[in-house]
């Protein structure tokens, strides 16, 4: 929805390079999740953060509730990283667990 | 752990017919969420249950849509008198909803096409 502004909408990376995806929030969020849509269309969990940073392999995510943003960094991109990435966040004051999704970032990794 | 199970994976209905979508959450999860995904609107929240009780249905269209969770092992989303604009992927997610365990796990979705 319009509470979550995700950028860029599309991104091309050469294999081995890296970049960052970002979500800005128009309201205070209590937590954020990052997902990747796989080739079958399923949303695969990447990270859940209530604060701070988390790292998993070549992916690293950060969430700053006060500054109202979250990032997903991809380093050493591989062909299999191609796909659509979504951030989703829980707003303070809304029903616990209800997620507001960004519009997604379509990532293409080029050989 | 089979993850969240959704059936059917694909459904085609004629305008005016009824569609019932099924979701089986991950065993032990206390919350079930329904979302809808379209190209125009993206991913939108519809409704959610916690411990089988409806908590928030503010995303549900006021007419024709209803959701139930008769037991802890499944939830249904029913659309009466389907319209072409109901065509979408309907996603179900479940969560433990405990401290630091609020990660939502999504099913593969049901792709509904209303002709």
PDB file of C-alpha atoms in Angstrom:
ATOM      1  CA  UNK A   1       0.000   0.000   0.000  1.00  0.00           C
ATOM      2  CA  UNK A   2       1.018   3.626   0.066  1.00  0.00           C
ATOM      3  CA  UNK A   3       2.522   3.319   3.541  1.00  0.00           C
ATOM      4  CA  UNK A   4       5.481   1.490   2.051  1.00  0.00           C
ATOM      5  CA  UNK A   5       7.538   2.999  -0.755  1.00  0.00           C
ATOM      6  CA  UNK A   6       9.941   0.499  -2.269  1.00  0.00           C
ATOM      7  CA  UNK A   7      12.764   1.367  -4.637  1.00  0.00           C
ATOM      8  CA  UNK A   8      14.006   0.804  -7.187  1.00  0.00           C
ATOM      9  CA  UNK A   9      11.155  -0.867  -9.025  1.00  0.00           C
ATOM     10  CA  UNK A  10      13.640  -2.677 -11.252  1.00  0.00           C
ATOM     11  CA  UNK A  11      17.348  -3.377 -11.003  1.00  0.00           C
ATOM     12  CA  UNK A  12      19.914  -5.076 -13.224  1.00  0.00           C
ATOM     13  CA  UNK A  13      23.163  -6.307 -11.741  1.00  0.00           C
ATOM     14  CA  UNK A  14      26.133  -8.024 -13.291  1.00  0.00           C
ATOM     15  CA  UNK A  15      27.168 -11.238 -11.633  1.00  0.00           C
ATOM     16  CA  UNK A  16      29.506 -10.601  -8.734  1.00  0.00           C
ATOM     17  CA  UNK A  17      28.376  -7.048  -8.090  1.00  0.00           C
ATOM     18  CA  UNK A  18      26.045  -5.764  -5.411  1.00  0.00           C
ATOM     19  CA  UNK A  19      23.437  -3.189  -4.644  1.00  0.00           C
ATOM     20  CA  UNK A  20      20.786  -2.208  -2.140  1.00  0.00           C
ATOM     21  CA  UNK A  21      17.012  -2.174  -2.155  1.00  0.00           C
ATOM     22  CA  UNK A  22      15.216   0.272   0.076  1.00  0.00           C
ATOM     23  CA  UNK A  23      11.818   0.715   1.640  1.00  0.00           C
ATOM     24  CA  UNK A  24      10.736   4.008   3.122  1.00  0.00           C
ATOM     25  CA  UNK A  25       7.747   4.111   5.409  1.00  0.00           C
ATOM     26  CA  UNK A  26       5.272   6.944   5.752  1.00  0.00           C
ATOM     27  CA  UNK A  27       4.390   5.868   9.272  1.00  0.00           C
ATOM     28  CA  UNK A  28       6.150   4.204  12.168  1.00  0.00           C
ATOM     29  CA  UNK A  29       6.544   0.482  11.657  1.00  0.00           C
ATOM     30  CA  UNK A  30       7.168  -2.030  14.436  1.00  0.00           C
ATOM     31  CA  UNK A  31       8.781  -4.698  12.247  1.00  0.00           C
ATOM     32  CA  UNK A  32       9.689  -5.480   8.668  1.00  0.00           C
ATOM     33  CA  UNK A  33       9.970  -8.629   6.604  1.00  0.00           C
ATOM     34  CA  UNK A  34      11.769  -9.145   3.306  1.00  0.00           C
ATOM     35  CA  UNK A  35      10.662 -11.768   0.804  1.00  0.00           C
ATOM     36  CA  UNK A  36      11.763 -13.044  -2.574  1.00  0.00           C
ATOM     37  CA  UNK A  37       9.238 -14.464  -4.993  1.00  0.00           C
ATOM     38  CA  UNK A  38      10.604 -17.689  -6.439  1.00  0.00           C
ATOM     39  CA  UNK A  39      10.103 -19.092  -9.918  1.00  0.00           C
ATOM     40  CA  UNK A  40       6.911 -20.829  -8.770  1.00  0.00           C
ATOM     41  CA  UNK A  41       5.463 -17.584  -7.483  1.00  0.00           C
ATOM     42  CA  UNK A  42       5.845 -18.420  -3.789  1.00  0.00           C
ATOM     43  CA  UNK A  43       7.050 -15.808  -1.310  1.00  0.00           C
ATOM     44  CA  UNK A  44      10.219 -17.009   0.359  1.00  0.00           C
ATOM     45  CA  UNK A  45      11.136 -15.478   3.715  1.00  0.00           C
ATOM     46  CA  UNK A  46      14.480 -13.714   3.754  1.00  0.00           C
ATOM     47  CA  UNK A  47      14.457 -11.670   6.951  1.00  0.00           C
ATOM     48  CA  UNK A  48      12.273 -10.592   9.837  1.00  0.00           C
ATOM     49  CA  UNK A  49      13.540  -7.588  11.795  1.00  0.00           C
ATOM     50  CA  UNK A  50      12.097  -5.674  14.706  1.00  0.00           C
ATOM     51  CA  UNK A  51      15.253  -3.518  14.831  1.00  0.00           C
ATOM     52  CA  UNK A  52      18.926  -3.465  13.879  1.00  0.00           C
ATOM     53  CA  UNK A  53      20.536  -5.594  11.213  1.00  0.00           C
ATOM     54  CA  UNK A  54      20.636  -9.227  10.190  1.00  0.00           C
ATOM     55  CA  UNK A  55      22.872 -11.014   7.772  1.00  0.00           C
ATOM     56  CA  UNK A  56      22.461 -14.300   5.948  1.00  0.00           C
ATOM     57  CA  UNK A  57      25.088 -15.280   3.439  1.00  0.00           C
ATOM     58  CA  UNK A  58      25.286 -12.642   0.738  1.00  0.00           C
ATOM     59  CA  UNK A  59      22.227 -10.805   2.019  1.00  0.00           C
ATOM     60  CA  UNK A  60      22.086  -8.225   4.764  1.00  0.00           C
ATOM     61  CA  UNK A  61      19.109  -6.263   5.982  1.00  0.00           C
ATOM     62  CA  UNK A  62      18.689  -3.287   8.245  1.00  0.00           C
ATOM     63  CA  UNK A  63      15.647  -1.687   9.822  1.00  0.00           C
ATOM     64  CA  UNK A  64      15.421   1.697  11.511  1.00  0.00           C
ATOM     65  CA  UNK A  65      11.957   2.279  12.938  1.00  0.00           C
ATOM     66  CA  UNK A  66      12.713   5.830  14.047  1.00  0.00           C
ATOM     67  CA  UNK A  67      14.069   6.892  10.645  1.00  0.00           C
ATOM     68  CA  UNK A  68      11.317   4.895   8.922  1.00  0.00           C
ATOM     69  CA  UNK A  69      13.285   2.802   6.478  1.00  0.00           C
ATOM     70  CA  UNK A  70      14.641  -0.639   5.801  1.00  0.00           C
ATOM     71  CA  UNK A  71      17.261  -1.845   3.373  1.00  0.00           C
ATOM     72  CA  UNK A  72      18.244  -5.122   1.781  1.00  0.00           C
ATOM     73  CA  UNK A  73      21.831  -5.361   0.555  1.00  0.00           C
ATOM     74  CA  UNK A  74      22.858  -8.007  -1.938  1.00  0.00           C
ATOM     75  CA  UNK A  75      26.559  -8.621  -2.502  1.00  0.00           C
ATOM     76  CA  UNK A  76      28.294 -10.863  -5.024  1.00  0.00           C
ATOM     77  CA  UNK A  77      25.050 -11.304  -6.937  1.00  0.00           C
ATOM     78  CA  UNK A  78      24.454 -14.677  -8.556  1.00  0.00           C
ATOM     79  CA  UNK A  79      22.137 -15.628 -11.399  1.00  0.00           C
ATOM     80  CA  UNK A  80      19.820 -17.433  -8.993  1.00  0.00           C
ATOM     81  CA  UNK A  81      19.231 -14.190  -7.082  1.00  0.00           C
ATOM     82  CA  UNK A  82      17.087 -12.965  -9.968  1.00  0.00           C
ATOM     83  CA  UNK A  83      13.480 -12.464  -8.979  1.00  0.00           C
ATOM     84  CA  UNK A  84      11.114 -10.027  -7.376  1.00  0.00           C
ATOM     85  CA  UNK A  85      11.872  -8.833  -3.864  1.00  0.00           C
ATOM     86  CA  UNK A  86       9.260  -7.419  -1.527  1.00  0.00           C
ATOM     87  CA  UNK A  87       9.454  -5.660   1.763  1.00  0.00           C
ATOM     88  CA  UNK A  88       6.463  -5.755   4.084  1.00  0.00           C
ATOM     89  CA  UNK A  89       6.016  -3.996   7.384  1.00  0.00           C
ATOM     90  CA  UNK A  90       3.733  -3.980  10.417  1.00  0.00           C
ATOM     91  CA  UNK A  91       2.504  -0.532  11.336  1.00  0.00           C
ATOM     92  CA  UNK A  92       2.430   0.672  14.929  1.00  0.00           C
ATOM     93  CA  UNK A  93      -1.186   0.822  15.995  1.00  0.00           C
ATOM     94  CA  UNK A  94      -2.479  -1.610  13.404  1.00  0.00           C
ATOM     95  CA  UNK A  95      -3.482  -5.167  14.126  1.00  0.00           C
ATOM     96  CA  UNK A  96      -0.490  -7.200  15.210  1.00  0.00           C
ATOM     97  CA  UNK A  97       0.891  -9.060  12.251  1.00  0.00           C
ATOM     98  CA  UNK A  98      -0.949  -7.227   9.479  1.00  0.00           C
ATOM     99  CA  UNK A  99       1.614  -6.562   6.748  1.00  0.00           C
ATOM    100  CA  UNK A 100       1.750  -3.588   4.402  1.00  0.00           C
ATOM    101  CA  UNK A 101       3.661  -4.525   1.262  1.00  0.00           C
ATOM    102  CA  UNK A 102       5.901  -2.525  -1.004  1.00  0.00           C
ATOM    103  CA  UNK A 103       5.361  -2.727  -4.743  1.00  0.00           C
ATOM    104  CA  UNK A 104       8.397  -4.953  -5.213  1.00  0.00           C
ATOM    105  CA  UNK A 105      11.790  -4.724  -6.901  1.00  0.00           C
ATOM    106  CA  UNK A 106      12.390  -6.858  -9.959  1.00  0.00           C
ATOM    107  CA  UNK A 107      16.039  -7.890  -9.907  1.00  0.00           C
ATOM    108  CA  UNK A 108      17.773  -9.306 -12.954  1.00  0.00           C
ATOM    109  CA  UNK A 109      21.286 -10.647 -12.572  1.00  0.00           C
ATOM    110  CA  UNK A 110      23.204 -10.587 -15.837  1.00  0.00           C
ATOM    111  CA  UNK A 111      26.023 -13.056 -16.604  1.00  0.00           C
TER     112      UNK A 111
ATOM    113  CA  UNK B   1       6.880 -29.437   7.674  1.00  0.00           C
ATOM    114  CA  UNK B   2       4.884 -28.942   4.496  1.00  0.00           C
ATOM    115  CA  UNK B   3       4.525 -25.239   5.032  1.00  0.00           C
ATOM    116  CA  UNK B   4       1.273 -23.409   4.444  1.00  0.00           C
ATOM    117  CA  UNK B   5      -0.959 -25.378   2.109  1.00  0.00           C
ATOM    118  CA  UNK B   6      -3.445 -23.721  -0.191  1.00  0.00           C
ATOM    119  CA  UNK B   7      -5.982 -25.430  -2.403  1.00  0.00           C
ATOM    120  CA  UNK B   8      -6.840 -25.289  -5.169  1.00  0.00           C
ATOM    121  CA  UNK B   9      -3.746 -23.817  -6.808  1.00  0.00           C
ATOM    122  CA  UNK B  10      -5.811 -22.603  -9.738  1.00  0.00           C
ATOM    123  CA  UNK B  11      -9.524 -21.954 -10.073  1.00  0.00           C
ATOM    124  CA  UNK B  12     -11.549 -20.722 -13.007  1.00  0.00           C
ATOM    125  CA  UNK B  13     -15.122 -19.632 -12.382  1.00  0.00           C
ATOM    126  CA  UNK B  14     -17.830 -18.034 -14.427  1.00  0.00           C
ATOM    127  CA  UNK B  15     -19.166 -14.649 -13.483  1.00  0.00           C
ATOM    128  CA  UNK B  16     -21.752 -14.999 -10.735  1.00  0.00           C
ATOM    129  CA  UNK B  17     -20.511 -18.327  -9.423  1.00  0.00           C
ATOM    130  CA  UNK B  18     -19.163 -18.968  -5.952  1.00  0.00           C
ATOM    131  CA  UNK B  19     -15.514 -19.679  -5.177  1.00  0.00           C
ATOM    132  CA  UNK B  20     -14.163 -21.197  -1.976  1.00  0.00           C
ATOM    133  CA  UNK B  21     -10.463 -21.103  -1.264  1.00  0.00           C
ATOM    134  CA  UNK B  22      -8.807 -23.253   1.401  1.00  0.00           C
ATOM    135  CA  UNK B  23      -5.800 -22.694   3.585  1.00  0.00           C
ATOM    136  CA  UNK B  24      -4.060 -25.034   5.998  1.00  0.00           C
ATOM    137  CA  UNK B  25      -1.647 -23.135   8.246  1.00  0.00           C
ATOM    138  CA  UNK B  26       1.597 -24.471   9.612  1.00  0.00           C
ATOM    139  CA  UNK B  27       0.868 -26.693  12.591  1.00  0.00           C
ATOM    140  CA  UNK B  28       1.194 -24.769  15.844  1.00  0.00           C
ATOM    141  CA  UNK B  29       0.803 -21.337  14.313  1.00  0.00           C
ATOM    142  CA  UNK B  30      -1.815 -19.227  16.042  1.00  0.00           C
ATOM    143  CA  UNK B  31      -2.511 -16.658  13.331  1.00  0.00           C
ATOM    144  CA  UNK B  32      -3.782 -16.963   9.769  1.00  0.00           C
ATOM    145  CA  UNK B  33      -3.734 -14.100   7.295  1.00  0.00           C
ATOM    146  CA  UNK B  34      -5.335 -13.675   3.889  1.00  0.00           C
ATOM    147  CA  UNK B  35      -3.901 -11.351   1.231  1.00  0.00           C
ATOM    148  CA  UNK B  36      -4.753 -10.679  -2.383  1.00  0.00           C
ATOM    149  CA  UNK B  37      -2.271  -9.878  -5.144  1.00  0.00           C
ATOM    150  CA  UNK B  38      -3.098  -8.117  -8.377  1.00  0.00           C
ATOM    151  CA  UNK B  39      -0.906  -6.349 -10.889  1.00  0.00           C
ATOM    152  CA  UNK B  40      -2.661  -3.055 -10.297  1.00  0.00           C
ATOM    153  CA  UNK B  41      -2.936  -3.062  -6.494  1.00  0.00           C
ATOM    154  CA  UNK B  42      -0.009  -5.273  -5.552  1.00  0.00           C
ATOM    155  CA  UNK B  43      -0.288  -7.256  -2.339  1.00  0.00           C
ATOM    156  CA  UNK B  44      -3.226  -6.222  -0.178  1.00  0.00           C
ATOM    157  CA  UNK B  45      -4.257  -7.413   3.260  1.00  0.00           C
ATOM    158  CA  UNK B  46      -7.740  -8.857   3.485  1.00  0.00           C
ATOM    159  CA  UNK B  47      -8.331 -10.363   6.920  1.00  0.00           C
ATOM    160  CA  UNK B  48      -6.772 -12.276   9.758  1.00  0.00           C
ATOM    161  CA  UNK B  49      -7.570 -14.714  12.538  1.00  0.00           C
ATOM    162  CA  UNK B  50      -5.809 -15.316  15.805  1.00  0.00           C
ATOM    163  CA  UNK B  51      -6.548 -18.498  17.706  1.00  0.00           C
ATOM    164  CA  UNK B  52      -9.426 -18.980  15.212  1.00  0.00           C
ATOM    165  CA  UNK B  53     -11.071 -15.679  16.192  1.00  0.00           C
ATOM    166  CA  UNK B  54     -11.459 -12.951  13.550  1.00  0.00           C
ATOM    167  CA  UNK B  55      -9.255 -10.014  14.543  1.00  0.00           C
ATOM    168  CA  UNK B  56      -9.195  -7.613  11.629  1.00  0.00           C
ATOM    169  CA  UNK B  57     -11.226  -7.845   8.437  1.00  0.00           C
ATOM    170  CA  UNK B  58     -10.780  -4.229   7.402  1.00  0.00           C
ATOM    171  CA  UNK B  59      -9.269  -5.242   4.073  1.00  0.00           C
ATOM    172  CA  UNK B  60     -12.171  -7.403   3.015  1.00  0.00           C
ATOM    173  CA  UNK B  61     -14.598  -6.078   0.406  1.00  0.00           C
ATOM    174  CA  UNK B  62     -17.835  -5.484   2.295  1.00  0.00           C
ATOM    175  CA  UNK B  63     -19.959  -7.498  -0.066  1.00  0.00           C
ATOM    176  CA  UNK B  64     -19.588 -11.030  -1.373  1.00  0.00           C
ATOM    177  CA  UNK B  65     -16.382 -11.849   0.576  1.00  0.00           C
ATOM    178  CA  UNK B  66     -16.324 -13.833   3.798  1.00  0.00           C
ATOM    179  CA  UNK B  67     -13.689 -15.774   5.702  1.00  0.00           C
ATOM    180  CA  UNK B  68     -13.924 -18.382   8.380  1.00  0.00           C
ATOM    181  CA  UNK B  69     -11.633 -20.444  10.538  1.00  0.00           C
ATOM    182  CA  UNK B  70     -13.729 -23.289  11.928  1.00  0.00           C
ATOM    183  CA  UNK B  71     -10.759 -25.068  13.489  1.00  0.00           C
ATOM    184  CA  UNK B  72      -7.047 -24.516  14.002  1.00  0.00           C
ATOM    185  CA  UNK B  73      -6.110 -26.569  10.968  1.00  0.00           C
ATOM    186  CA  UNK B  74      -7.852 -24.673   8.210  1.00  0.00           C
ATOM    187  CA  UNK B  75      -9.368 -21.420   7.072  1.00  0.00           C
ATOM    188  CA  UNK B  76     -11.583 -20.654   4.099  1.00  0.00           C
ATOM    189  CA  UNK B  77     -12.132 -17.571   1.998  1.00  0.00           C
ATOM    190  CA  UNK B  78     -15.447 -17.558   0.175  1.00  0.00           C
ATOM    191  CA  UNK B  79     -16.373 -15.234  -2.656  1.00  0.00           C
ATOM    192  CA  UNK B  80     -20.016 -15.199  -3.651  1.00  0.00           C
ATOM    193  CA  UNK B  81     -21.229 -14.088  -7.047  1.00  0.00           C
ATOM    194  CA  UNK B  82     -17.687 -13.738  -8.379  1.00  0.00           C
ATOM    195  CA  UNK B  83     -16.900 -10.842 -10.674  1.00  0.00           C
ATOM    196  CA  UNK B  84     -14.039 -10.438 -13.184  1.00  0.00           C
ATOM    197  CA  UNK B  85     -12.403  -7.859 -10.894  1.00  0.00           C
ATOM    198  CA  UNK B  86     -12.051 -10.590  -8.245  1.00  0.00           C
ATOM    199  CA  UNK B  87      -9.448 -12.278 -10.434  1.00  0.00           C
ATOM    200  CA  UNK B  88      -6.221 -12.318  -8.459  1.00  0.00           C
ATOM    201  CA  UNK B  89      -3.794 -14.520  -6.604  1.00  0.00           C
ATOM    202  CA  UNK B  90      -5.111 -15.118  -3.100  1.00  0.00           C
ATOM    203  CA  UNK B  91      -2.384 -15.764  -0.571  1.00  0.00           C
ATOM    204  CA  UNK B  92      -2.667 -17.278   2.862  1.00  0.00           C
ATOM    205  CA  UNK B  93       0.012 -16.878   5.506  1.00  0.00           C
ATOM    206  CA  UNK B  94       0.427 -18.170   9.024  1.00  0.00           C
ATOM    207  CA  UNK B  95       2.454 -16.996  11.962  1.00  0.00           C
ATOM    208  CA  UNK B  96       3.233 -17.997  15.501  1.00  0.00           C
ATOM    209  CA  UNK B  97       2.617 -14.408  16.691  1.00  0.00           C
ATOM    210  CA  UNK B  98       4.806 -14.754  19.730  1.00  0.00           C
ATOM    211  CA  UNK B  99       7.547 -12.501  21.001  1.00  0.00           C
ATOM    212  CA  UNK B 100      10.116 -12.129  18.190  1.00  0.00           C
ATOM    213  CA  UNK B 101       8.382 -14.912  16.321  1.00  0.00           C
ATOM    214  CA  UNK B 102       6.030 -12.924  14.140  1.00  0.00           C
ATOM    215  CA  UNK B 103       7.464 -14.064  10.846  1.00  0.00           C
ATOM    216  CA  UNK B 104       4.693 -14.806   8.409  1.00  0.00           C
ATOM    217  CA  UNK B 105       5.053 -17.828   6.169  1.00  0.00           C
ATOM    218  CA  UNK B 106       3.153 -17.732   2.928  1.00  0.00           C
ATOM    219  CA  UNK B 107       1.470 -20.463   0.972  1.00  0.00           C
ATOM    220  CA  UNK B 108       1.850 -20.779  -2.793  1.00  0.00           C
ATOM    221  CA  UNK B 109      -1.441 -18.990  -3.402  1.00  0.00           C
ATOM    222  CA  UNK B 110      -4.612 -19.731  -5.303  1.00  0.00           C
ATOM    223  CA  UNK B 111      -4.827 -18.112  -8.707  1.00  0.00           C
ATOM    224  CA  UNK B 112      -8.477 -17.226  -9.299  1.00  0.00           C
ATOM    225  CA  UNK B 113      -9.701 -16.329 -12.756  1.00  0.00           C
ATOM    226  CA  UNK B 114     -13.272 -15.129 -13.166  1.00  0.00           C
ATOM    227  CA  UNK B 115     -14.454 -15.192 -16.756  1.00  0.00           C
TER     228      UNK B 115
END
